[in-house]
Short mmCIF file of C-alpha atoms in Angstrom, two decimals:
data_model
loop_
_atom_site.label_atom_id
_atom_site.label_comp_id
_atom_site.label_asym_id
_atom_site.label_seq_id
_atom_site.Cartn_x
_atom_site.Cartn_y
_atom_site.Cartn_z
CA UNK H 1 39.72 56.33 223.41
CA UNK H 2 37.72 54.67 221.14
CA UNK H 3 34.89 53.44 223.25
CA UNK H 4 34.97 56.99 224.68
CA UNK H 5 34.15 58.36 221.74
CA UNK H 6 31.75 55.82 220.88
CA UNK H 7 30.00 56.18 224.22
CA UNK H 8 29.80 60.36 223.24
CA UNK H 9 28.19 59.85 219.93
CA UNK H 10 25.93 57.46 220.80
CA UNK H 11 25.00 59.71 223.74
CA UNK H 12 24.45 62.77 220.81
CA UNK H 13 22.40 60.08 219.27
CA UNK H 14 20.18 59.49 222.44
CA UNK H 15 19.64 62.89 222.45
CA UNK H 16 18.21 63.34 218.78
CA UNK H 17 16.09 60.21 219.51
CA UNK H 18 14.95 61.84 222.28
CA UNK H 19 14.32 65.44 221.43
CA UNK H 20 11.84 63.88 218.17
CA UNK H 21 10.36 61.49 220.70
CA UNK H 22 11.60 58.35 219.22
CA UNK H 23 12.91 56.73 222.84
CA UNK H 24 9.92 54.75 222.21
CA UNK H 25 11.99 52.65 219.36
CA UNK H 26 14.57 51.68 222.22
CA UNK H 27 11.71 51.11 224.95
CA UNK H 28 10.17 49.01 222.21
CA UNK H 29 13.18 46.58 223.18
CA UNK H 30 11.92 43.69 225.04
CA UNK H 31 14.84 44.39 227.95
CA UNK H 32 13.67 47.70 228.27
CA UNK H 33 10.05 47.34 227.88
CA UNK H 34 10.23 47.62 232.12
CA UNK H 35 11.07 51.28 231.72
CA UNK H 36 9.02 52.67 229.06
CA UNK H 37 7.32 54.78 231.37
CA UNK H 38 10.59 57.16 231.02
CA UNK H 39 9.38 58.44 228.16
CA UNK H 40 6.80 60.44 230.28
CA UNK H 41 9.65 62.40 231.19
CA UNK H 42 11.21 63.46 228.33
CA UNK H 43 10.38 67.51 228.11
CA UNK H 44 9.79 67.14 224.46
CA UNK H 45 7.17 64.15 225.00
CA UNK H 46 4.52 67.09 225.85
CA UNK H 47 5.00 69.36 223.10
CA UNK H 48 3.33 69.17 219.23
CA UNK H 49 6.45 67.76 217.69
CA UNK H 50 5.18 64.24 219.60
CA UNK H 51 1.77 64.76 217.19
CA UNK H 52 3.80 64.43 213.96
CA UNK H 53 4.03 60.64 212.65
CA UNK H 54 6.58 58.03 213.51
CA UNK H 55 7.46 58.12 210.24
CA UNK H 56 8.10 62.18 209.85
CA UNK H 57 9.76 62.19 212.87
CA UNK H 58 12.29 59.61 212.07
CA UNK H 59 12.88 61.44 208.90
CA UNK H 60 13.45 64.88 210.85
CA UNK H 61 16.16 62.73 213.66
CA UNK H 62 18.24 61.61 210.35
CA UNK H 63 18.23 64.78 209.12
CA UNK H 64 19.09 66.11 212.37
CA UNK H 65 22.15 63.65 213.08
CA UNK H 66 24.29 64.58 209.70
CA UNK H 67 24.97 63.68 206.55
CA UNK H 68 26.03 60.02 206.96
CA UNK H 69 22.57 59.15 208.52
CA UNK H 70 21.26 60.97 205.54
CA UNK H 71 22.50 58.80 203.39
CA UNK H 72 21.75 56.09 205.27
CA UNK H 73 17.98 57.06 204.83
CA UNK H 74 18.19 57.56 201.52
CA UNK H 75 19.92 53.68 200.83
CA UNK H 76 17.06 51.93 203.85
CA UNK H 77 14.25 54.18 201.43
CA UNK H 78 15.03 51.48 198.35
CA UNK H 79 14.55 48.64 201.59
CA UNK H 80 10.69 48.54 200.86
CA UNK H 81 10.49 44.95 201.05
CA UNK H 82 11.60 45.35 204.46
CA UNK H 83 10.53 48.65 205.93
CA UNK H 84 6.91 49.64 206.81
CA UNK H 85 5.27 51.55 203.79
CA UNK H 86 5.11 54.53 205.97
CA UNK H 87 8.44 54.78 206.71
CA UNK H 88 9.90 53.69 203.66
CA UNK H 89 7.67 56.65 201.82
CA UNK H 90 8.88 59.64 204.55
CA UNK H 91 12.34 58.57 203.83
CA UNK H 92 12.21 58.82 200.14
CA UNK H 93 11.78 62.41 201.01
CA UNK H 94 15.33 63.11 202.09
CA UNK H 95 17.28 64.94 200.08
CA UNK H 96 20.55 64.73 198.66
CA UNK H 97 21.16 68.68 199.51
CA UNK H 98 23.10 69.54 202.62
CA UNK H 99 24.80 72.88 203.19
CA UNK H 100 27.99 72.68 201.26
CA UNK H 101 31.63 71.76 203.62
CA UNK H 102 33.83 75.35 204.73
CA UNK H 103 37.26 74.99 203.95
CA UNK H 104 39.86 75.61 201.43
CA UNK H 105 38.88 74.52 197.85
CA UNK H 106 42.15 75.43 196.48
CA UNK H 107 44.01 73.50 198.97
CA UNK H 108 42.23 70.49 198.37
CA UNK H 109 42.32 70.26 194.71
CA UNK H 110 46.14 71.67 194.60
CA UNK H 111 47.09 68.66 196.89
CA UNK H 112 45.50 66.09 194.76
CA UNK H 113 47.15 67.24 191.66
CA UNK H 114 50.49 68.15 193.39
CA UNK H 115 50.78 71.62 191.64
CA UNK H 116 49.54 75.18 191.50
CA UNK H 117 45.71 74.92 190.21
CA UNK H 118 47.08 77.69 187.54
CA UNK H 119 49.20 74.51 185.90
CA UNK H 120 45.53 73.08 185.12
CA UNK H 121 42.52 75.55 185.09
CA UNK H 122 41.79 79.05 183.46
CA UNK H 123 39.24 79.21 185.93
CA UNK H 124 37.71 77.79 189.17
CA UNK H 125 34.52 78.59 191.26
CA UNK H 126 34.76 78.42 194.50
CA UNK H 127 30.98 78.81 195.22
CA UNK H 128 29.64 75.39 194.72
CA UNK H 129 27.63 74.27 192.32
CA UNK H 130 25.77 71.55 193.78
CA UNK H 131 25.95 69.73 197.38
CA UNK H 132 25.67 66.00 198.78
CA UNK H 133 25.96 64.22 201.93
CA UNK H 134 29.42 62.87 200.67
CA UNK H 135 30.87 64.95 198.09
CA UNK H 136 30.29 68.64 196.39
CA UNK H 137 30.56 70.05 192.79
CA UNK H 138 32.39 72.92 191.41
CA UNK H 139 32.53 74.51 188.30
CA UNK H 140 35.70 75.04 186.37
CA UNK H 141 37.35 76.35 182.90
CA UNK H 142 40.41 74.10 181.82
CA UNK H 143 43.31 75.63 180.14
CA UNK H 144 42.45 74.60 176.76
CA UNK H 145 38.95 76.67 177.41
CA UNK H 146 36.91 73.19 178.09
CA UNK H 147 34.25 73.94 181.11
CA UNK H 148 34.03 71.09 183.32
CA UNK H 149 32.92 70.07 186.66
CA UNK H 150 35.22 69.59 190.17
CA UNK H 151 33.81 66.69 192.43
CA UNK H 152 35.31 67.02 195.45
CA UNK H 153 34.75 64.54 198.68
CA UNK H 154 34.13 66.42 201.93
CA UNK H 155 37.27 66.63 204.20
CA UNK H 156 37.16 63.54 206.86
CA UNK H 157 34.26 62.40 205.14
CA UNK H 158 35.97 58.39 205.53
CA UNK H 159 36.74 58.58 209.11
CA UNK H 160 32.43 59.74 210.02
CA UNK H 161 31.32 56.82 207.86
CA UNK H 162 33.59 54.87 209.51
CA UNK H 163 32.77 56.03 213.17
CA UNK H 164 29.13 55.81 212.47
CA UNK H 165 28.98 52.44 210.76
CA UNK H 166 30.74 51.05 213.47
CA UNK H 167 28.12 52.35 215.91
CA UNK H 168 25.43 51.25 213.73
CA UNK H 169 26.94 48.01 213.48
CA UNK H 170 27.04 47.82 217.48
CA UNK H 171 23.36 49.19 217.44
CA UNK H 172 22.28 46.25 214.87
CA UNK H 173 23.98 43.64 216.68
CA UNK H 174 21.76 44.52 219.77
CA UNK H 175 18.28 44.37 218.22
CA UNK H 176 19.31 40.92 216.21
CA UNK H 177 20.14 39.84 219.84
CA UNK H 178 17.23 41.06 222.28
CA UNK H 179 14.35 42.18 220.06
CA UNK H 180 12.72 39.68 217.93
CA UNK H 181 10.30 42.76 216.84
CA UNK H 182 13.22 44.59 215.01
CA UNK H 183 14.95 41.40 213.97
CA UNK H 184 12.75 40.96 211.49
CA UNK H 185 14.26 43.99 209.50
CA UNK H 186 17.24 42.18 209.21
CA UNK H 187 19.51 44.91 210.79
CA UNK H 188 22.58 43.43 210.31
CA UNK H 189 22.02 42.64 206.76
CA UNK H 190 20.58 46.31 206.23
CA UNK H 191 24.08 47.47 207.66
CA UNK H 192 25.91 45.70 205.47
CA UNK H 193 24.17 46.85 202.56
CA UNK H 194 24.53 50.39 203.70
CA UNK H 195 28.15 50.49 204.28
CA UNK H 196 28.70 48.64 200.97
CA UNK H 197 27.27 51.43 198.87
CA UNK H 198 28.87 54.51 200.96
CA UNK H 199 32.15 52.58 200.40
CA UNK H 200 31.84 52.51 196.83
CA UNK H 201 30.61 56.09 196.85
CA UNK H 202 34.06 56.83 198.28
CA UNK H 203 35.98 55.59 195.62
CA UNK H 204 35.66 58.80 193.05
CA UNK H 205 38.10 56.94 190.79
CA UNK H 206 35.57 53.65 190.93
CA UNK H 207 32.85 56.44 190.02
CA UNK H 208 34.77 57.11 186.84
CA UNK H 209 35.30 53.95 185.67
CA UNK H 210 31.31 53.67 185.91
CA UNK H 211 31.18 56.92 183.65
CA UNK H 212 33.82 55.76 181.03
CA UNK H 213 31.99 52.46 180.80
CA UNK H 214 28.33 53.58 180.62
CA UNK H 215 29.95 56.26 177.97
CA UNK H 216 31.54 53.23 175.67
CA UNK H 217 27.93 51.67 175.47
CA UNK H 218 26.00 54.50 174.63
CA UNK H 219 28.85 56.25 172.43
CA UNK H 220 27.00 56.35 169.00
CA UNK H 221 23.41 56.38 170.65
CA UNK H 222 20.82 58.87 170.08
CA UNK H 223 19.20 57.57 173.53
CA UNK H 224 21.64 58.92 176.05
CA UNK H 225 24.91 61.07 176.28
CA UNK H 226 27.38 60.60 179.48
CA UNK H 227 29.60 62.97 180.21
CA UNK H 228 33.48 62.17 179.96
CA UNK H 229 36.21 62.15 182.23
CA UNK H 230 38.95 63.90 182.73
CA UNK H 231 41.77 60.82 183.73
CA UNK H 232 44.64 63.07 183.85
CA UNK H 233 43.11 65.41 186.20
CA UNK H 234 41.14 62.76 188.70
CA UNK H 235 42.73 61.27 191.53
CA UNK H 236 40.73 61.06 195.02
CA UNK H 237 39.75 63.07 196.81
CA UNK H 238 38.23 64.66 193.37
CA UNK H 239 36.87 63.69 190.11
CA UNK H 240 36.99 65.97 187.02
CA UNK H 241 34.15 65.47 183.88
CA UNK H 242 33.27 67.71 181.24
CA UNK H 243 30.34 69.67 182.48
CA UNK H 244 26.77 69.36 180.88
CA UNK H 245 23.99 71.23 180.00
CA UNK H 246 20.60 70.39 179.63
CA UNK H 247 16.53 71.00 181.12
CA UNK H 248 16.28 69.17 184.37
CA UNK H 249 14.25 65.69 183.80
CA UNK H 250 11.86 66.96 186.74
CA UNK H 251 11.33 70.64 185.12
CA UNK H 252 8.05 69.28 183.26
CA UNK H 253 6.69 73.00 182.38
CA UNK H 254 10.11 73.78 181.07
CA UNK H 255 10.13 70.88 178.91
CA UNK H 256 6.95 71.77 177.32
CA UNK H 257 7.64 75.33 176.88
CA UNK H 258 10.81 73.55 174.96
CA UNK H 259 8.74 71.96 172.54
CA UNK H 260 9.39 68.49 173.56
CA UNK H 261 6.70 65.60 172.93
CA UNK H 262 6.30 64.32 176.24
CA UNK H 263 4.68 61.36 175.49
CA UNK H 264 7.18 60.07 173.50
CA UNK H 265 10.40 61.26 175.45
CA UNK H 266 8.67 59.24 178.57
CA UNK H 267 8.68 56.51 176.55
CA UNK H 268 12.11 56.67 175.67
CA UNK H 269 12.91 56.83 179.37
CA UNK H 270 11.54 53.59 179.55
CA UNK H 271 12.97 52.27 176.78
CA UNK H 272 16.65 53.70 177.40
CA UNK H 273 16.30 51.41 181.28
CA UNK H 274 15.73 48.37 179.65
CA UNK H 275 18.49 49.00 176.86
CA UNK H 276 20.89 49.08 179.65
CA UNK H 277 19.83 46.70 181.95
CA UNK H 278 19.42 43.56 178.78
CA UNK H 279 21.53 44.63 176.31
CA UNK H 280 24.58 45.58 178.31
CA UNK H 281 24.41 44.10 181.82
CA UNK H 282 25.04 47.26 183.52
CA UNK H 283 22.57 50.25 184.63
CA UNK H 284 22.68 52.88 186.32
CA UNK H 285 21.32 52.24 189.83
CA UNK H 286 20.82 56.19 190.79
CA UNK H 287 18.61 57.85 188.56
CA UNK H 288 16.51 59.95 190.67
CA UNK H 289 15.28 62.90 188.84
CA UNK H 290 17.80 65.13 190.24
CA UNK H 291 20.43 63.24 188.11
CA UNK H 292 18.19 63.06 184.82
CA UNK H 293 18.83 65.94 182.18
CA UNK H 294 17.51 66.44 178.68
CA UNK H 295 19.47 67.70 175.81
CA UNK H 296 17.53 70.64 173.65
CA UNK H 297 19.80 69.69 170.83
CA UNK H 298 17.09 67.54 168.75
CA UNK H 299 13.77 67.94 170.15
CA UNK H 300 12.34 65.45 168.04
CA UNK H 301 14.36 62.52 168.83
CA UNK H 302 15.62 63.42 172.67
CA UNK H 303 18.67 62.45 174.14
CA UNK H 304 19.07 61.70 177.75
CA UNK H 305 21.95 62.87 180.13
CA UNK H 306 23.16 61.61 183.31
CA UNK H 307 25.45 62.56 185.80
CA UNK H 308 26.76 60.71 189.48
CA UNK H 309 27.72 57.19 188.76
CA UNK H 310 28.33 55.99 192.06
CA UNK H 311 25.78 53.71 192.09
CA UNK H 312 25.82 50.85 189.55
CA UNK H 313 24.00 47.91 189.29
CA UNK H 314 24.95 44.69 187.44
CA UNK H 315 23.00 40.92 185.90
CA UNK H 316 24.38 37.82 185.17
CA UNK H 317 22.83 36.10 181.90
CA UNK H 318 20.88 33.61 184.31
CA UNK H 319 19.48 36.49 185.87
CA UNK H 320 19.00 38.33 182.76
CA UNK H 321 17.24 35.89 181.05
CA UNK H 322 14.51 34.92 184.29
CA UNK H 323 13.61 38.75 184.72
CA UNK H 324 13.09 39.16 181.08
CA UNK H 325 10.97 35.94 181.32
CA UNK H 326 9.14 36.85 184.07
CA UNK H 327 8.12 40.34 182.87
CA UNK H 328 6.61 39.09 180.05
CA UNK H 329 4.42 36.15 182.16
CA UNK H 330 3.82 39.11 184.51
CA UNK H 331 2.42 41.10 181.26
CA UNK H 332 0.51 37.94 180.24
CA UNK H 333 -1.24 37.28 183.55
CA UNK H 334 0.36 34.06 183.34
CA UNK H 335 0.78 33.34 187.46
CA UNK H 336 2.01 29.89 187.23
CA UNK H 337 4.88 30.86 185.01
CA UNK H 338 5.71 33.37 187.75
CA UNK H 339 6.01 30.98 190.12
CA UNK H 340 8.04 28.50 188.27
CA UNK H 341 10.22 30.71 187.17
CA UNK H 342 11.45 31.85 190.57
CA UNK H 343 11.61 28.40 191.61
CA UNK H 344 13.49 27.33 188.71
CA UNK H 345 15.97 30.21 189.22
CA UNK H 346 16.85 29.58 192.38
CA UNK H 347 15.37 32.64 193.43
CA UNK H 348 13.19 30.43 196.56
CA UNK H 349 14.14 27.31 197.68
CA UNK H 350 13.74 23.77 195.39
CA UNK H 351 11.07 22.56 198.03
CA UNK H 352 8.60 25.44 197.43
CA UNK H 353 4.99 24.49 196.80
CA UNK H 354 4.78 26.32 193.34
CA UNK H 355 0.57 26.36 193.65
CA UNK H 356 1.09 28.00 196.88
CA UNK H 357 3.48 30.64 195.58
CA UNK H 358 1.07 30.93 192.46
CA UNK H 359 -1.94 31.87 194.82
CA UNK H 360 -0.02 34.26 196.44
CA UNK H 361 1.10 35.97 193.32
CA UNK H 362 -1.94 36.02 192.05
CA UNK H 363 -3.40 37.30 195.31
CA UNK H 364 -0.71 40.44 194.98
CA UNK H 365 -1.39 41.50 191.29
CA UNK H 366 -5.17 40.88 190.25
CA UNK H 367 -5.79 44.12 192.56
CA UNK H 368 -3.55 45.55 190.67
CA UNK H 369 -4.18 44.74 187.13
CA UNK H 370 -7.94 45.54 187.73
CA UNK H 371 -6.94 49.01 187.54
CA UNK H 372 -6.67 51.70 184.87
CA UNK H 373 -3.40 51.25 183.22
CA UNK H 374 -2.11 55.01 184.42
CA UNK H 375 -2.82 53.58 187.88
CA UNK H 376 -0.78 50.95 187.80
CA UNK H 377 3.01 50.95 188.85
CA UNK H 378 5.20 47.58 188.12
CA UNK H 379 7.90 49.04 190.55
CA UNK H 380 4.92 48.64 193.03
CA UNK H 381 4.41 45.21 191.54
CA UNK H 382 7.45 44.15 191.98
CA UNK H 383 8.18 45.79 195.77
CA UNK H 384 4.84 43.79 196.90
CA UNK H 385 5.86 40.43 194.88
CA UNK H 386 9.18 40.99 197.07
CA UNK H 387 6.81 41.40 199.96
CA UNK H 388 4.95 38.00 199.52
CA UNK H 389 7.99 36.23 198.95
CA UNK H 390 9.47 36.42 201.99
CA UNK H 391 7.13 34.24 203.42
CA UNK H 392 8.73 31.74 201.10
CA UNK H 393 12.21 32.60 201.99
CA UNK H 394 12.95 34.19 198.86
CA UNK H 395 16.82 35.23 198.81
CA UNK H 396 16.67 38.35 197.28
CA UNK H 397 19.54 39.60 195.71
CA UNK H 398 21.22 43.24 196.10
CA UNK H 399 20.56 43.15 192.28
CA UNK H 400 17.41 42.63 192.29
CA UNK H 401 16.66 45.17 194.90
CA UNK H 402 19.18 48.04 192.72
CA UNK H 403 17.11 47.17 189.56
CA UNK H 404 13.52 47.30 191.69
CA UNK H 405 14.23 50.33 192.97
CA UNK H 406 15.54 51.98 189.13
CA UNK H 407 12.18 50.79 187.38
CA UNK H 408 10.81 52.65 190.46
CA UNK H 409 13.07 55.77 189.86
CA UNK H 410 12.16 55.91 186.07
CA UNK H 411 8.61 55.09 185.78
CA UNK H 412 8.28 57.64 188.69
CA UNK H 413 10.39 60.13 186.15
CA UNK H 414 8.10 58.41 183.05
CA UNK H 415 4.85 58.95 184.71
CA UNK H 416 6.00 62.91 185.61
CA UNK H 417 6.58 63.88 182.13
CA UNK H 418 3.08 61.71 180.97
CA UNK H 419 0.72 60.52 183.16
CA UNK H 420 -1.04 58.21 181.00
CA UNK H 421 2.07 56.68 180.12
CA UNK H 422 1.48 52.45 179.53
CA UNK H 423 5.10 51.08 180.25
CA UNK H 424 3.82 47.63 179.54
CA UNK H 425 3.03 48.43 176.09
CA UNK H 426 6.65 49.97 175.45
CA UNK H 427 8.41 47.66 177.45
CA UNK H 428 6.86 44.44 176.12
CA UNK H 429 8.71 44.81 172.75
CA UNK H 430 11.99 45.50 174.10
CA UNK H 431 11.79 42.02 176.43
CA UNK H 432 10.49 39.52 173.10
CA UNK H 433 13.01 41.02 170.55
CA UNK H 434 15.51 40.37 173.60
CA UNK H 435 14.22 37.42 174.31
CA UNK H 436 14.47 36.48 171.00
CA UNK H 437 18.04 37.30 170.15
CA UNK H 438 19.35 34.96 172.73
CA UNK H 439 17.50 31.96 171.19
CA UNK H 440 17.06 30.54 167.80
CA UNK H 441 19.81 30.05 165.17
CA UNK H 442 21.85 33.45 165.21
CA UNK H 443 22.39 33.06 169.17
CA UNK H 444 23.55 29.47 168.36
CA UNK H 445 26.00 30.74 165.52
CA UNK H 446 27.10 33.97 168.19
CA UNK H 447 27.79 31.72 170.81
CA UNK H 448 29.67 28.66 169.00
CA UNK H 449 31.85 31.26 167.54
CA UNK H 450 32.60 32.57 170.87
CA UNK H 451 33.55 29.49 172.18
CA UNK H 452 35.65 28.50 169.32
CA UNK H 453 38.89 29.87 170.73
CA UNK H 454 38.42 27.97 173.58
CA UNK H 455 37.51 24.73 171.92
CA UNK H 456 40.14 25.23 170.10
CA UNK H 457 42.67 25.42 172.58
CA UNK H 458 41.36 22.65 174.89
CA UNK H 459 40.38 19.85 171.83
CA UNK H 460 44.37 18.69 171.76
CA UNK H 461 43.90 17.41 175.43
CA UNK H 462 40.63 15.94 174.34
CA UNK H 463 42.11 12.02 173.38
CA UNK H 464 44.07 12.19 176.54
CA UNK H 465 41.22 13.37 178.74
CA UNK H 466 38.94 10.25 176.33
CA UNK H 467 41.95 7.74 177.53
CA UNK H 468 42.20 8.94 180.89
CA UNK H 469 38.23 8.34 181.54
CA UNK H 470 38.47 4.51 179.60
CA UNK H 471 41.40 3.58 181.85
CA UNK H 472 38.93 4.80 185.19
CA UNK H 473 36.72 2.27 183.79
CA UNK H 474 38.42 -0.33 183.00
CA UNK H 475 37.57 -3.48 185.36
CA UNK H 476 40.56 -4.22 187.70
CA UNK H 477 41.90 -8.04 187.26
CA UNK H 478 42.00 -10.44 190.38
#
């Protein structure tokens, strides 16, 4: 039964490939290279949809095949160390607005909570509020009068993604096997990274954890406000948080008809990414414009707001501390640091000829740098240094590739709101006084007294450990 329904959807897939003339990809395959003539006579081969690019058209076949591939587009868009530039850019263009699921609201939410939805809410709107390829919002009024917002996943929602990574999986294991041409994407790995995230977008209760914890760091900050959840009411399939309000990050003319100093809430943007990513370890990984608000409470000294927290990224202190570093020898022009750094990291392998890497830095960025400072993106910087590397077998890191893809999303959001915005003169001063606080006497002091409980507790076995090691040395007699 399976395979049969395997065999159907890929069939529905042919199709779509088909109908937005993209049988070329699989008569691209070296096996089937024999039979690309075929295409010739496929009816929609002759009409103007064939004139549009490769690139539109494979946007248009996602959008065509559901949701799931949706999303799937939307996670391979971040992939621009992989994908062509062409088709990385078309794909950043899919949105995360698909008509919203039929079926009954009040069933769903009354079976998660196990009672009436009159035990919990004043009020409920069953017109939705907002729409996405896994999950839609609705407004709500709790009891107590508290308006707050319904995430709800779509019904079967688990058993597509599950169908259709299994065929992609299938489909990947193919073109790693008989085309060296689309091997090179890495396929399998893309896969993997694709069904990681939607898994973890499942997972509403995961999602709130995200929430609670970005709301603990930022409790008392005038930066940004997150939205709280409701625990008592959010169980999968839905998630309930206290609804915001606020001007949409991407609404630039309302913002200035608001009052707002542009300049100086772009820079905030800036500096509220690299609060979270080096002071607390953990950023959020999502924040596209459409899940950026600002509060009109204090127009002087803005406050963000965020919403969907399904996406979070993470860094080690190792990888903390080399990113910081190598921002600031990026800043300086200083190549050679570059290039030791990522060595020295473990970023490329211990064998790699650091002049070599150097050159090709240095190769990547002077273009760059040469140009006015409005002109110049680091989230570019950054996607081509990714680029270069992987002649040098860099190993990058799902980490790395969340937080590439963020700087992207919010100097993007930064550049919106003020074009001449220089995010190496606001960021620079975030990295040194960072860079500073883990070094120098107060780090030593922080650290030795958070290591003191468990010095403490390990120095007893200390003379026996001392003994132990004496005895191993000890000559043996004859």
């Amino acid at each position: 039964m399976k395979s049969i329904k395997r065999f159907f959807r890929l069939a529905h897939i042919g199709f779509v490939l088909m109908r937005f003339n993209l049988d070329e990809i699989i008569f691209a395959v070296p096996v089937f290279y024999p039979f690309r003539f075929l295409c010739f006579f496929n009816p929609w081969y002759w009409k103007k949809s064939h004139k549009k690019s490769r690139a539109e058209r494979m946007r248009l076949a996602l959008e065509a095949l559901g949701p799931i591939f949706i999303k799937a587009g939307q996670i391979l868009s971040t992939r621009r160390d992989l994908l062509p530039e062409d088709i990385a850019a078309e794909l950043e263009k899919l949105q995360d607005r698909v008509p919203p699921f039929v079926g009954d609201i009040r069933k769903i939410i009354e079976k998660a909570l196990g009672a009436p939805l009159e035990n919990f809410f004043r009020e409920v709107d069953f017109n939705t509020l907002a729409s996405a390829s896994i999950a839609q919002v609705h407004a709500a009024t709790l009891l107590n009068g508290r308006e707050v917002v319904i995430k709800i996943l779509r019904p079967g929602v688990e058993k597509l993604i599950e169908r259709d990574l299994d065929l992609l999986s299938t489909l990947a294991e193919l073109s790693a096997r008989y085309s060296s041409h689309l091997n090179q994407f890495k396929p399998k790995e893309m896969i993997a990274e694709i069904a990681h995230t939607l898994h973890d977008e499942l997972d509403l209760q995961r999602e709130g954890a995200n929430a609670s914890e970005l709301r603990r760091h930022f409790k008392h900050s005038d930066l940004l406000y997150v939205p709280e959840v409701e625990w008592s009411l959010s169980r999968n399939p839905i998630l309930v948080m206290e609804r915001i309000y606020g001007i949409p990050v991407y609404d630039v003319e309302k913002l200035r008809e608001a009052g707002f100093n542009m300049k100086h809430l772009a820079e905030r943007g800036i500096e509220l990414f690299f609060t979270q990513v080096f002071r607390d370890s953990f950023f959020h990984a999502d924040m596209h414009p459409g899940n950026i608000f600002v509060s009109t409470e204090n127009k002087d000294n803005p406050k963000f707001i965020v919403v969907d927290f399904g996406i979070m990224g993470s860094l080690n202190a190792h990888d903390q501390r080399y990113i910081a570093e190598n921002l600031l020898a990026f800043f300086k022009r200083d190549y050679r640091r570059v290039a030791e750094l990522h060595v020295a990291s473990g970023w490329l392998p211990p064998n790699t000829r650091v002049d070599h890497f150097e050159s090709a830095i240095r190769a990547v960025c002077e273009p760059i740098f040469e140009r006015p400072l409005r002109d110049i993106s680091f989230g570019q910087l950054l996607l081509r240094l990714f680029q270069a590397a992987r002649r040098y077998h860099m190993n990058i890191q799902p980490q790395l590739i969340l937080l590439q893809k963020t700087l992207l999303n919010i100097e993007g959001v930064g550049r919106q709101l003020y074009p001449d915005l220089d995010l190496w003169t606001t960021a620079t001063p975030i990295l040194e006084r960072w860079l500073k606080s883990q070094m120098g006497i107060k780090s030593f002091l922080r650290k030795l007294k958070d290591n003191l409980p468990y010095w403490a507790e390990k120095f007893p076995e200390i003379p026996t450990l001392i003994y132990g090691l004496l005895n191993q040395l000890k000559p043996e007699r004859k």
